[in-house]
Amino acid sequence: MDLFDHVDAACAQTERDARAEQARADDDFSAFQPALEQMLALKRRQADALGWDDTPYDALLEDFEPGERAVNVAEVFARLRDELVPFVAAVAASE
């Protein structure tokens, strides 16, 4: 990504945040959807510019968890789901 891509990403994030706040207040996802789609397209471009092997998310994870891979994150969430779904169901049934 070059400087202009970073500026585009920053502008898109600002617009996305403003639209998200208004869409949330109006309970109107369709008002937020174009900004979200633009941000996702920019993130895909960023991942492609950085390079990735298995999934674009691997490239983006480097900013937050260097060396971590999407497959490992998916395993963590799967274990959480396996524990949390029955727990939430039990709590809901007890009310």
mmCIF file of N, CA, C and O in Angstrom:
data_model
loop_
_atom_site.group_PDB
_atom_site.id
_atom_site.type_symbol
_atom_site.label_atom_id
_atom_site.label_comp_id
_atom_site.label_asym_id
_atom_site.label_seq_id
_atom_site.Cartn_x
_atom_site.Cartn_y
_atom_site.Cartn_z
ATOM 1 N N MET A 1 0.850 -1.185 0.000
ATOM 2 C CA MET A 1 0.000 0.000 0.000
ATOM 3 C C MET A 1 0.892 1.244 0.000
ATOM 4 O O MET A 1 1.889 1.286 0.689
ATOM 5 N N ASP A 2 0.479 2.223 -0.778
ATOM 6 C CA ASP A 2 1.245 3.459 -0.782
ATOM 7 C C ASP A 2 0.562 4.503 0.101
ATOM 8 O O ASP A 2 -0.456 4.232 0.742
ATOM 9 N N LEU A 3 1.134 5.679 0.142
ATOM 10 C CA LEU A 3 0.612 6.751 0.996
ATOM 11 C C LEU A 3 -0.849 7.047 0.677
ATOM 12 O O LEU A 3 -1.662 7.240 1.584
ATOM 13 N N PHE A 4 -1.196 7.064 -0.601
ATOM 14 C CA PHE A 4 -2.579 7.373 -0.976
ATOM 15 C C PHE A 4 -3.553 6.308 -0.483
ATOM 16 O O PHE A 4 -4.672 6.615 -0.096
ATOM 17 N N ASP A 5 -3.124 5.061 -0.491
ATOM 18 C CA ASP A 5 -3.969 3.988 0.038
ATOM 19 C C ASP A 5 -4.204 4.187 1.533
ATOM 20 O O ASP A 5 -5.307 3.959 2.031
ATOM 21 N N HIS A 6 -3.167 4.605 2.251
ATOM 22 C CA HIS A 6 -3.316 4.845 3.687
ATOM 23 C C HIS A 6 -4.264 6.013 3.952
ATOM 24 O O HIS A 6 -5.073 5.968 4.871
ATOM 25 N N VAL A 7 -4.177 7.039 3.136
ATOM 26 C CA VAL A 7 -5.083 8.185 3.276
ATOM 27 C C VAL A 7 -6.510 7.742 2.964
ATOM 28 O O VAL A 7 -7.445 8.082 3.690
ATOM 29 N N ASP A 8 -6.682 6.959 1.894
ATOM 30 C CA ASP A 8 -8.013 6.435 1.558
ATOM 31 C C ASP A 8 -8.574 5.612 2.711
ATOM 32 O O ASP A 8 -9.745 5.727 3.055
ATOM 33 N N ALA A 9 -7.743 4.780 3.302
ATOM 34 C CA ALA A 9 -8.188 3.939 4.410
ATOM 35 C C ALA A 9 -8.589 4.783 5.607
ATOM 36 O O ALA A 9 -9.616 4.520 6.254
ATOM 37 N N ALA A 10 -7.826 5.809 5.916
ATOM 38 C CA ALA A 10 -8.151 6.678 7.052
ATOM 39 C C ALA A 10 -9.453 7.424 6.799
ATOM 40 O O ALA A 10 -10.303 7.530 7.694
ATOM 41 N N CYS A 11 -9.639 7.924 5.585
ATOM 42 C CA CYS A 11 -10.885 8.627 5.248
ATOM 43 C C CYS A 11 -12.068 7.666 5.293
ATOM 44 O O CYS A 11 -13.138 8.013 5.807
ATOM 45 N N ALA A 12 -11.873 6.472 4.768
ATOM 46 C CA ALA A 12 -12.951 5.483 4.785
ATOM 47 C C ALA A 12 -13.316 5.100 6.208
ATOM 48 O O ALA A 12 -14.495 4.917 6.530
ATOM 49 N N GLN A 13 -12.331 4.987 7.070
ATOM 50 C CA GLN A 13 -12.603 4.633 8.464
ATOM 51 C C GLN A 13 -13.390 5.744 9.153
ATOM 52 O O GLN A 13 -14.329 5.475 9.896
ATOM 53 N N THR A 14 -13.025 6.980 8.888
ATOM 54 C CA THR A 14 -13.751 8.107 9.478
ATOM 55 C C THR A 14 -15.201 8.110 9.003
ATOM 56 O O THR A 14 -16.128 8.269 9.796
ATOM 57 N N GLU A 15 -15.382 7.915 7.702
ATOM 58 C CA GLU A 15 -16.745 7.874 7.156
ATOM 59 C C GLU A 15 -17.520 6.688 7.716
ATOM 60 O O GLU A 15 -18.690 6.814 8.088
ATOM 61 N N ARG A 16 -16.868 5.527 7.787
ATOM 62 C CA ARG A 16 -17.520 4.334 8.321
ATOM 63 C C ARG A 16 -17.977 4.558 9.753
ATOM 64 O O ARG A 16 -19.104 4.231 10.122
ATOM 65 N N ASP A 17 -17.117 5.158 10.561
ATOM 66 C CA ASP A 17 -17.471 5.397 11.962
ATOM 67 C C ASP A 17 -18.666 6.337 12.088
ATOM 68 O O ASP A 17 -19.569 6.109 12.890
ATOM 69 N N ALA A 18 -18.673 7.406 11.280
ATOM 70 C CA ALA A 18 -19.787 8.359 11.329
ATOM 71 C C ALA A 18 -21.077 7.705 10.866
ATOM 72 O O ALA A 18 -22.138 7.874 11.491
ATOM 73 N N ARG A 19 -21.003 6.940 9.794
ATOM 74 C CA ARG A 19 -22.204 6.255 9.293
ATOM 75 C C ARG A 19 -22.681 5.194 10.277
ATOM 76 O O ARG A 19 -23.877 4.991 10.441
ATOM 77 N N ALA A 20 -21.750 4.506 10.900
ATOM 78 C CA ALA A 20 -22.125 3.466 11.864
ATOM 79 C C ALA A 20 -22.891 4.076 13.026
ATOM 80 O O ALA A 20 -23.917 3.533 13.468
ATOM 81 N N GLU A 21 -22.407 5.192 13.520
ATOM 82 C CA GLU A 21 -23.065 5.845 14.646
ATOM 83 C C GLU A 21 -24.484 6.271 14.269
ATOM 84 O O GLU A 21 -25.429 6.028 15.012
ATOM 85 N N GLN A 22 -24.632 6.867 13.083
ATOM 86 C CA GLN A 22 -25.958 7.315 12.654
ATOM 87 C C GLN A 22 -26.867 6.118 12.353
ATOM 88 O O GLN A 22 -28.041 6.109 12.723
ATOM 89 N N ALA A 23 -26.321 5.111 11.685
ATOM 90 C CA ALA A 23 -27.124 3.930 11.352
ATOM 91 C C ALA A 23 -27.592 3.219 12.616
ATOM 92 O O ALA A 23 -28.729 2.732 12.682
ATOM 93 N N ARG A 24 -26.735 3.159 13.615
ATOM 94 C CA ARG A 24 -27.106 2.533 14.886
ATOM 95 C C ARG A 24 -28.234 3.321 15.545
ATOM 96 O O ARG A 24 -29.214 2.755 16.022
ATOM 97 N N ALA A 25 -28.111 4.645 15.545
ATOM 98 C CA ALA A 25 -29.140 5.491 16.145
ATOM 99 C C ALA A 25 -30.472 5.340 15.406
ATOM 100 O O ALA A 25 -31.537 5.354 16.024
ATOM 101 N N ASP A 26 -30.402 5.173 14.077
ATOM 102 C CA ASP A 26 -31.610 5.051 13.264
ATOM 103 C C ASP A 26 -32.055 3.597 13.096
ATOM 104 O O ASP A 26 -33.073 3.345 12.442
ATOM 105 N N ASP A 27 -31.277 2.648 13.635
ATOM 106 C CA ASP A 27 -31.544 1.219 13.452
ATOM 107 C C ASP A 27 -31.685 0.898 11.956
ATOM 108 O O ASP A 27 -32.663 0.288 11.521
ATOM 109 N N ASP A 28 -30.689 1.333 11.168
ATOM 110 C CA ASP A 28 -30.746 1.233 9.711
ATOM 111 C C ASP A 28 -29.406 0.756 9.165
ATOM 112 O O ASP A 28 -28.545 1.565 8.798
ATOM 113 N N PHE A 29 -29.246 -0.562 9.074
ATOM 114 C CA PHE A 29 -27.984 -1.128 8.585
ATOM 115 C C PHE A 29 -27.687 -0.682 7.157
ATOM 116 O O PHE A 29 -26.535 -0.471 6.788
ATOM 117 N N SER A 30 -28.718 -0.513 6.338
ATOM 118 C CA SER A 30 -28.492 -0.163 4.933
ATOM 119 C C SER A 30 -27.760 1.172 4.784
ATOM 120 O O SER A 30 -27.062 1.379 3.792
ATOM 121 N N ALA A 31 -27.880 2.057 5.763
ATOM 122 C CA ALA A 31 -27.158 3.327 5.716
ATOM 123 C C ALA A 31 -25.665 3.128 5.971
ATOM 124 O O ALA A 31 -24.836 3.906 5.507
ATOM 125 N N PHE A 32 -25.321 2.069 6.673
ATOM 126 C CA PHE A 32 -23.938 1.778 7.037
ATOM 127 C C PHE A 32 -23.258 0.861 6.025
ATOM 128 O O PHE A 32 -22.041 0.900 5.848
ATOM 129 N N GLN A 33 -24.028 0.055 5.335
ATOM 130 C CA GLN A 33 -23.488 -0.989 4.466
ATOM 131 C C GLN A 33 -22.485 -0.483 3.424
ATOM 132 O O GLN A 33 -21.424 -1.095 3.271
ATOM 133 N N PRO A 34 -22.734 0.622 2.704
ATOM 134 C CA PRO A 34 -21.731 1.058 1.707
ATOM 135 C C PRO A 34 -20.375 1.397 2.326
ATOM 136 O O PRO A 34 -19.330 1.059 1.761
ATOM 137 N N ALA A 35 -20.369 2.044 3.471
ATOM 138 C CA ALA A 35 -19.098 2.377 4.130
ATOM 139 C C ALA A 35 -18.383 1.111 4.585
ATOM 140 O O ALA A 35 -17.155 1.014 4.493
ATOM 141 N N LEU A 36 -19.129 0.140 5.071
ATOM 142 C CA LEU A 36 -18.540 -1.134 5.493
ATOM 143 C C LEU A 36 -17.940 -1.868 4.294
ATOM 144 O O LEU A 36 -16.812 -2.377 4.368
ATOM 145 N N GLU A 37 -18.668 -1.898 3.187
ATOM 146 C CA GLU A 37 -18.155 -2.567 1.985
ATOM 147 C C GLU A 37 -16.882 -1.889 1.475
ATOM 148 O O GLU A 37 -15.944 -2.563 1.058
ATOM 149 N N GLN A 38 -16.844 -0.558 1.536
ATOM 150 C CA GLN A 38 -15.645 0.171 1.117
ATOM 151 C C GLN A 38 -14.459 -0.180 2.022
ATOM 152 O O GLN A 38 -13.346 -0.407 1.547
ATOM 153 N N MET A 39 -14.693 -0.232 3.325
ATOM 154 C CA MET A 39 -13.619 -0.562 4.267
ATOM 155 C C MET A 39 -13.124 -1.998 4.039
ATOM 156 O O MET A 39 -11.919 -2.258 4.054
ATOM 157 N N LEU A 40 -14.032 -2.923 3.806
ATOM 158 C CA LEU A 40 -13.624 -4.305 3.544
ATOM 159 C C LEU A 40 -12.795 -4.401 2.263
ATOM 160 O O LEU A 40 -11.798 -5.132 2.221
ATOM 161 N N ALA A 41 -13.182 -3.661 1.234
ATOM 162 C CA ALA A 41 -12.401 -3.660 -0.013
ATOM 163 C C ALA A 41 -10.994 -3.117 0.229
ATOM 164 O O ALA A 41 -10.012 -3.669 -0.281
ATOM 165 N N LEU A 42 -10.888 -2.050 1.017
ATOM 166 C CA LEU A 42 -9.564 -1.497 1.329
ATOM 167 C C LEU A 42 -8.732 -2.488 2.146
ATOM 168 O O LEU A 42 -7.518 -2.623 1.922
ATOM 169 N N LYS A 43 -9.354 -3.190 3.079
ATOM 170 C CA LYS A 43 -8.615 -4.184 3.880
ATOM 171 C C LYS A 43 -8.150 -5.340 3.005
ATOM 172 O O LYS A 43 -7.048 -5.879 3.199
ATOM 173 N N ARG A 44 -8.961 -5.736 2.034
ATOM 174 C CA ARG A 44 -8.539 -6.791 1.111
ATOM 175 C C ARG A 44 -7.338 -6.341 0.289
ATOM 176 O O ARG A 44 -6.394 -7.109 0.083
ATOM 177 N N ARG A 45 -7.374 -5.082 -0.166
ATOM 178 C CA ARG A 45 -6.230 -4.536 -0.909
ATOM 179 C C ARG A 45 -4.987 -4.497 -0.023
ATOM 180 O O ARG A 45 -3.876 -4.792 -0.478
ATOM 181 N N GLN A 46 -5.173 -4.114 1.237
ATOM 182 C CA GLN A 46 -4.042 -4.064 2.165
ATOM 183 C C GLN A 46 -3.452 -5.458 2.339
ATOM 184 O O GLN A 46 -2.237 -5.633 2.291
ATOM 185 N N ALA A 47 -4.299 -6.457 2.535
ATOM 186 C CA ALA A 47 -3.812 -7.828 2.708
ATOM 187 C C ALA A 47 -3.074 -8.301 1.464
ATOM 188 O O ALA A 47 -2.012 -8.926 1.558
ATOM 189 N N ASP A 48 -3.615 -7.988 0.292
ATOM 190 C CA ASP A 48 -2.947 -8.380 -0.949
ATOM 191 C C ASP A 48 -1.590 -7.694 -1.088
ATOM 192 O O ASP A 48 -0.624 -8.308 -1.528
ATOM 193 N N ALA A 49 -1.529 -6.420 -0.689
ATOM 194 C CA ALA A 49 -0.259 -5.689 -0.775
ATOM 195 C C ALA A 49 0.772 -6.272 0.182
ATOM 196 O O ALA A 49 1.966 -6.329 -0.142
ATOM 197 N N LEU A 50 0.324 -6.711 1.342
ATOM 198 C CA LEU A 50 1.237 -7.290 2.327
ATOM 199 C C LEU A 50 1.649 -8.703 1.945
ATOM 200 O O LEU A 50 2.738 -9.148 2.290
ATOM 201 N N GLY A 51 0.772 -9.410 1.267
ATOM 202 C CA GLY A 51 1.027 -10.794 0.879
ATOM 203 C C GLY A 51 0.540 -11.764 1.939
ATOM 204 O O GLY A 51 0.604 -11.478 3.128
ATOM 205 N N TRP A 52 0.027 -12.886 1.486
ATOM 206 C CA TRP A 52 -0.484 -13.900 2.404
ATOM 207 C C TRP A 52 -0.435 -15.254 1.722
ATOM 208 O O TRP A 52 -0.365 -15.338 0.501
ATOM 209 N N ASP A 53 -0.441 -16.328 2.529
ATOM 210 C CA ASP A 53 -0.384 -17.682 1.981
ATOM 211 C C ASP A 53 -1.744 -18.376 2.034
ATOM 212 O O ASP A 53 -2.267 -18.804 1.022
ATOM 213 N N ASP A 54 -2.301 -18.508 3.235
ATOM 214 C CA ASP A 54 -3.527 -19.287 3.401
ATOM 215 C C ASP A 54 -4.797 -18.448 3.324
ATOM 216 O O ASP A 54 -5.785 -18.870 2.742
ATOM 217 N N THR A 55 -4.791 -17.291 3.934
ATOM 218 C CA THR A 55 -5.977 -16.435 3.975
ATOM 219 C C THR A 55 -5.543 -14.979 4.129
ATOM 220 O O THR A 55 -4.532 -14.712 4.793
ATOM 221 N N PRO A 56 -6.277 -14.050 3.538
ATOM 222 C CA PRO A 56 -5.898 -12.637 3.667
ATOM 223 C C PRO A 56 -5.815 -12.179 5.125
ATOM 224 O O PRO A 56 -5.021 -11.300 5.453
ATOM 225 N N TYR A 57 -6.608 -12.793 5.992
ATOM 226 C CA TYR A 57 -6.599 -12.388 7.392
ATOM 227 C C TYR A 57 -5.234 -12.623 8.039
ATOM 228 O O TYR A 57 -4.854 -11.903 8.962
ATOM 229 N N ASP A 58 -4.483 -13.594 7.548
ATOM 230 C CA ASP A 58 -3.146 -13.830 8.094
ATOM 231 C C ASP A 58 -2.284 -12.572 7.976
ATOM 232 O O ASP A 58 -1.563 -12.214 8.912
ATOM 233 N N ALA A 59 -2.358 -11.896 6.839
ATOM 234 C CA ALA A 59 -1.562 -10.678 6.639
ATOM 235 C C ALA A 59 -2.004 -9.577 7.597
ATOM 236 O O ALA A 59 -1.170 -8.855 8.149
ATOM 237 N N LEU A 60 -3.307 -9.456 7.815
ATOM 238 C CA LEU A 60 -3.828 -8.402 8.687
ATOM 239 C C LEU A 60 -3.565 -8.690 10.155
ATOM 240 O O LEU A 60 -3.414 -7.765 10.958
ATOM 241 N N LEU A 61 -3.488 -9.963 10.528
ATOM 242 C CA LEU A 61 -3.199 -10.333 11.923
ATOM 243 C C LEU A 61 -1.814 -9.873 12.369
ATOM 244 O O LEU A 61 -1.594 -9.643 13.556
ATOM 245 N N GLU A 62 -0.910 -9.748 11.418
ATOM 246 C CA GLU A 62 0.461 -9.363 11.758
ATOM 247 C C GLU A 62 0.524 -8.049 12.534
ATOM 248 O O GLU A 62 1.404 -7.853 13.355
ATOM 249 N N ASP A 63 -0.421 -7.143 12.290
ATOM 250 C CA ASP A 63 -0.436 -5.862 13.015
ATOM 251 C C ASP A 63 -0.778 -6.043 14.490
ATOM 252 O O ASP A 63 -0.401 -5.229 15.319
ATOM 253 N N PHE A 64 -1.514 -7.090 14.807
ATOM 254 C CA PHE A 64 -2.016 -7.271 16.170
ATOM 255 C C PHE A 64 -1.345 -8.414 16.917
ATOM 256 O O PHE A 64 -1.086 -8.308 18.111
ATOM 257 N N GLU A 65 -1.100 -9.501 16.212
ATOM 258 C CA GLU A 65 -0.484 -10.691 16.809
ATOM 259 C C GLU A 65 0.552 -11.253 15.840
ATOM 260 O O GLU A 65 0.270 -12.209 15.104
ATOM 261 N N PRO A 66 1.743 -10.671 15.829
ATOM 262 C CA PRO A 66 2.762 -11.146 14.880
ATOM 263 C C PRO A 66 2.987 -12.653 14.993
ATOM 264 O O PRO A 66 3.090 -13.203 16.080
ATOM 265 N N GLY A 67 2.987 -13.297 13.840
ATOM 266 C CA GLY A 67 3.211 -14.736 13.786
ATOM 267 C C GLY A 67 1.951 -15.574 13.937
ATOM 268 O O GLY A 67 1.973 -16.774 13.670
ATOM 269 N N GLU A 68 0.870 -14.977 14.355
ATOM 270 C CA GLU A 68 -0.386 -15.718 14.531
ATOM 271 C C GLU A 68 -1.035 -15.951 13.176
ATOM 272 O O GLU A 68 -0.818 -15.203 12.230
ATOM 273 N N ARG A 69 -1.814 -17.028 13.066
ATOM 274 C CA ARG A 69 -2.483 -17.363 11.819
ATOM 275 C C ARG A 69 -3.976 -17.547 12.068
ATOM 276 O O ARG A 69 -4.405 -17.935 13.158
ATOM 277 N N ALA A 70 -4.763 -17.288 11.028
ATOM 278 C CA ALA A 70 -6.226 -17.361 11.127
ATOM 279 C C ALA A 70 -6.691 -18.749 11.567
ATOM 280 O O ALA A 70 -7.659 -18.866 12.323
ATOM 281 N N VAL A 71 -6.009 -19.778 11.130
ATOM 282 C CA VAL A 71 -6.421 -21.135 11.501
ATOM 283 C C VAL A 71 -6.347 -21.325 13.021
ATOM 284 O O VAL A 71 -7.214 -21.972 13.615
ATOM 285 N N ASN A 72 -5.352 -20.739 13.665
ATOM 286 C CA ASN A 72 -5.232 -20.844 15.119
ATOM 287 C C ASN A 72 -6.328 -20.043 15.823
ATOM 288 O O ASN A 72 -6.884 -20.485 16.831
ATOM 289 N N VAL A 73 -6.629 -18.862 15.297
ATOM 290 C CA VAL A 73 -7.686 -18.040 15.873
ATOM 291 C C VAL A 73 -9.024 -18.767 15.756
ATOM 292 O O VAL A 73 -9.825 -18.775 16.689
ATOM 293 N N ALA A 74 -9.260 -19.396 14.610
ATOM 294 C CA ALA A 74 -10.504 -20.154 14.403
ATOM 295 C C ALA A 74 -10.633 -21.283 15.425
ATOM 296 O O ALA A 74 -11.731 -21.545 15.933
ATOM 297 N N GLU A 75 -9.523 -21.933 15.742
ATOM 298 C CA GLU A 75 -9.554 -23.009 16.740
ATOM 299 C C GLU A 75 -9.919 -22.474 18.124
ATOM 300 O O GLU A 75 -10.688 -23.099 18.859
ATOM 301 N N VAL A 76 -9.388 -21.321 18.473
ATOM 302 C CA VAL A 76 -9.718 -20.710 19.772
ATOM 303 C C VAL A 76 -11.209 -20.404 19.842
ATOM 304 O O VAL A 76 -11.879 -20.723 20.829
ATOM 305 N N PHE A 77 -11.734 -19.783 18.793
ATOM 306 C CA PHE A 77 -13.157 -19.453 18.791
ATOM 307 C C PHE A 77 -14.030 -20.707 18.773
ATOM 308 O O PHE A 77 -15.116 -20.718 19.369
ATOM 309 N N ALA A 78 -13.580 -21.764 18.124
ATOM 310 C CA ALA A 78 -14.342 -23.019 18.126
ATOM 311 C C ALA A 78 -14.417 -23.591 19.541
ATOM 312 O O ALA A 78 -15.483 -24.053 19.977
ATOM 313 N N ARG A 79 -13.297 -23.555 20.262
ATOM 314 C CA ARG A 79 -13.314 -24.047 21.647
ATOM 315 C C ARG A 79 -14.211 -23.187 22.517
ATOM 316 O O ARG A 79 -14.958 -23.696 23.359
ATOM 317 N N LEU A 80 -14.153 -21.874 22.328
ATOM 318 C CA LEU A 80 -15.037 -20.981 23.086
ATOM 319 C C LEU A 80 -16.501 -21.281 22.777
ATOM 320 O O LEU A 80 -17.337 -21.340 23.678
ATOM 321 N N ARG A 81 -16.807 -21.449 21.494
ATOM 322 C CA ARG A 81 -18.181 -21.763 21.097
ATOM 323 C C ARG A 81 -18.652 -23.058 21.758
ATOM 324 O O ARG A 81 -19.771 -23.131 22.281
ATOM 325 N N ASP A 82 -17.800 -24.068 21.751
ATOM 326 C CA ASP A 82 -18.169 -25.359 22.343
ATOM 327 C C ASP A 82 -18.520 -25.235 23.821
ATOM 328 O O ASP A 82 -19.367 -25.966 24.321
ATOM 329 N N GLU A 83 -17.867 -24.322 24.509
ATOM 330 C CA GLU A 83 -18.136 -24.116 25.936
ATOM 331 C C GLU A 83 -19.264 -23.114 26.174
ATOM 332 O O GLU A 83 -20.075 -23.289 27.079
ATOM 333 N N LEU A 84 -19.298 -22.056 25.387
ATOM 334 C CA LEU A 84 -20.245 -20.975 25.653
ATOM 335 C C LEU A 84 -21.671 -21.264 25.203
ATOM 336 O O LEU A 84 -22.620 -20.847 25.869
ATOM 337 N N VAL A 85 -21.846 -21.970 24.103
ATOM 338 C CA VAL A 85 -23.208 -22.243 23.619
ATOM 339 C C VAL A 85 -24.010 -23.024 24.655
ATOM 340 O O VAL A 85 -25.126 -22.610 25.010
ATOM 341 N N PRO A 86 -23.495 -24.120 25.213
ATOM 342 C CA PRO A 86 -24.271 -24.810 26.247
ATOM 343 C C PRO A 86 -24.462 -23.970 27.509
ATOM 344 O O PRO A 86 -25.517 -24.026 28.145
ATOM 345 N N PHE A 87 -23.451 -23.178 27.847
ATOM 346 C CA PHE A 87 -23.563 -22.323 29.030
ATOM 347 C C PHE A 87 -24.675 -21.304 28.864
ATOM 348 O O PHE A 87 -25.504 -21.113 29.762
ATOM 349 N N VAL A 88 -24.706 -20.618 27.718
ATOM 350 C CA VAL A 88 -25.734 -19.619 27.462
ATOM 351 C C VAL A 88 -27.110 -20.276 27.437
ATOM 352 O O VAL A 88 -28.090 -19.733 27.982
ATOM 353 N N ALA A 89 -27.203 -21.446 26.848
ATOM 354 C CA ALA A 89 -28.492 -22.167 26.813
ATOM 355 C C ALA A 89 -28.950 -22.502 28.227
ATOM 356 O O ALA A 89 -30.139 -22.377 28.558
ATOM 357 N N ALA A 90 -28.023 -22.933 29.081
ATOM 358 C CA ALA A 90 -28.368 -23.270 30.463
ATOM 359 C C ALA A 90 -28.832 -22.034 31.213
ATOM 360 O O ALA A 90 -29.802 -22.085 31.989
ATOM 361 N N VAL A 91 -28.163 -20.923 31.013
ATOM 362 C CA VAL A 91 -28.560 -19.673 31.678
ATOM 363 C C VAL A 91 -29.940 -19.241 31.198
ATOM 364 O O VAL A 91 -30.801 -18.868 32.000
ATOM 365 N N ALA A 92 -30.159 -19.314 29.897
ATOM 366 C CA ALA A 92 -31.455 -18.919 29.349
ATOM 367 C C ALA A 92 -32.575 -19.817 29.863
ATOM 368 O O ALA A 92 -33.685 -19.342 30.152
ATOM 369 N N ALA A 93 -32.288 -21.104 30.016
ATOM 370 C CA ALA A 93 -33.303 -22.043 30.502
ATOM 371 C C ALA A 93 -33.614 -21.836 31.980
ATOM 372 O O ALA A 93 -34.697 -22.156 32.447
ATOM 373 N N SER A 94 -32.671 -21.270 32.720
ATOM 374 C CA SER A 94 -32.875 -21.091 34.156
ATOM 375 C C SER A 94 -33.681 -19.828 34.474
ATOM 376 O O SER A 94 -34.092 -19.645 35.616
ATOM 377 N N GLU A 95 -33.903 -18.981 33.498
ATOM 378 C CA GLU A 95 -34.634 -17.731 33.763
ATOM 379 C C GLU A 95 -36.113 -17.909 33.696
ATOM 380 O O GLU A 95 -36.773 -18.607 33.174
#
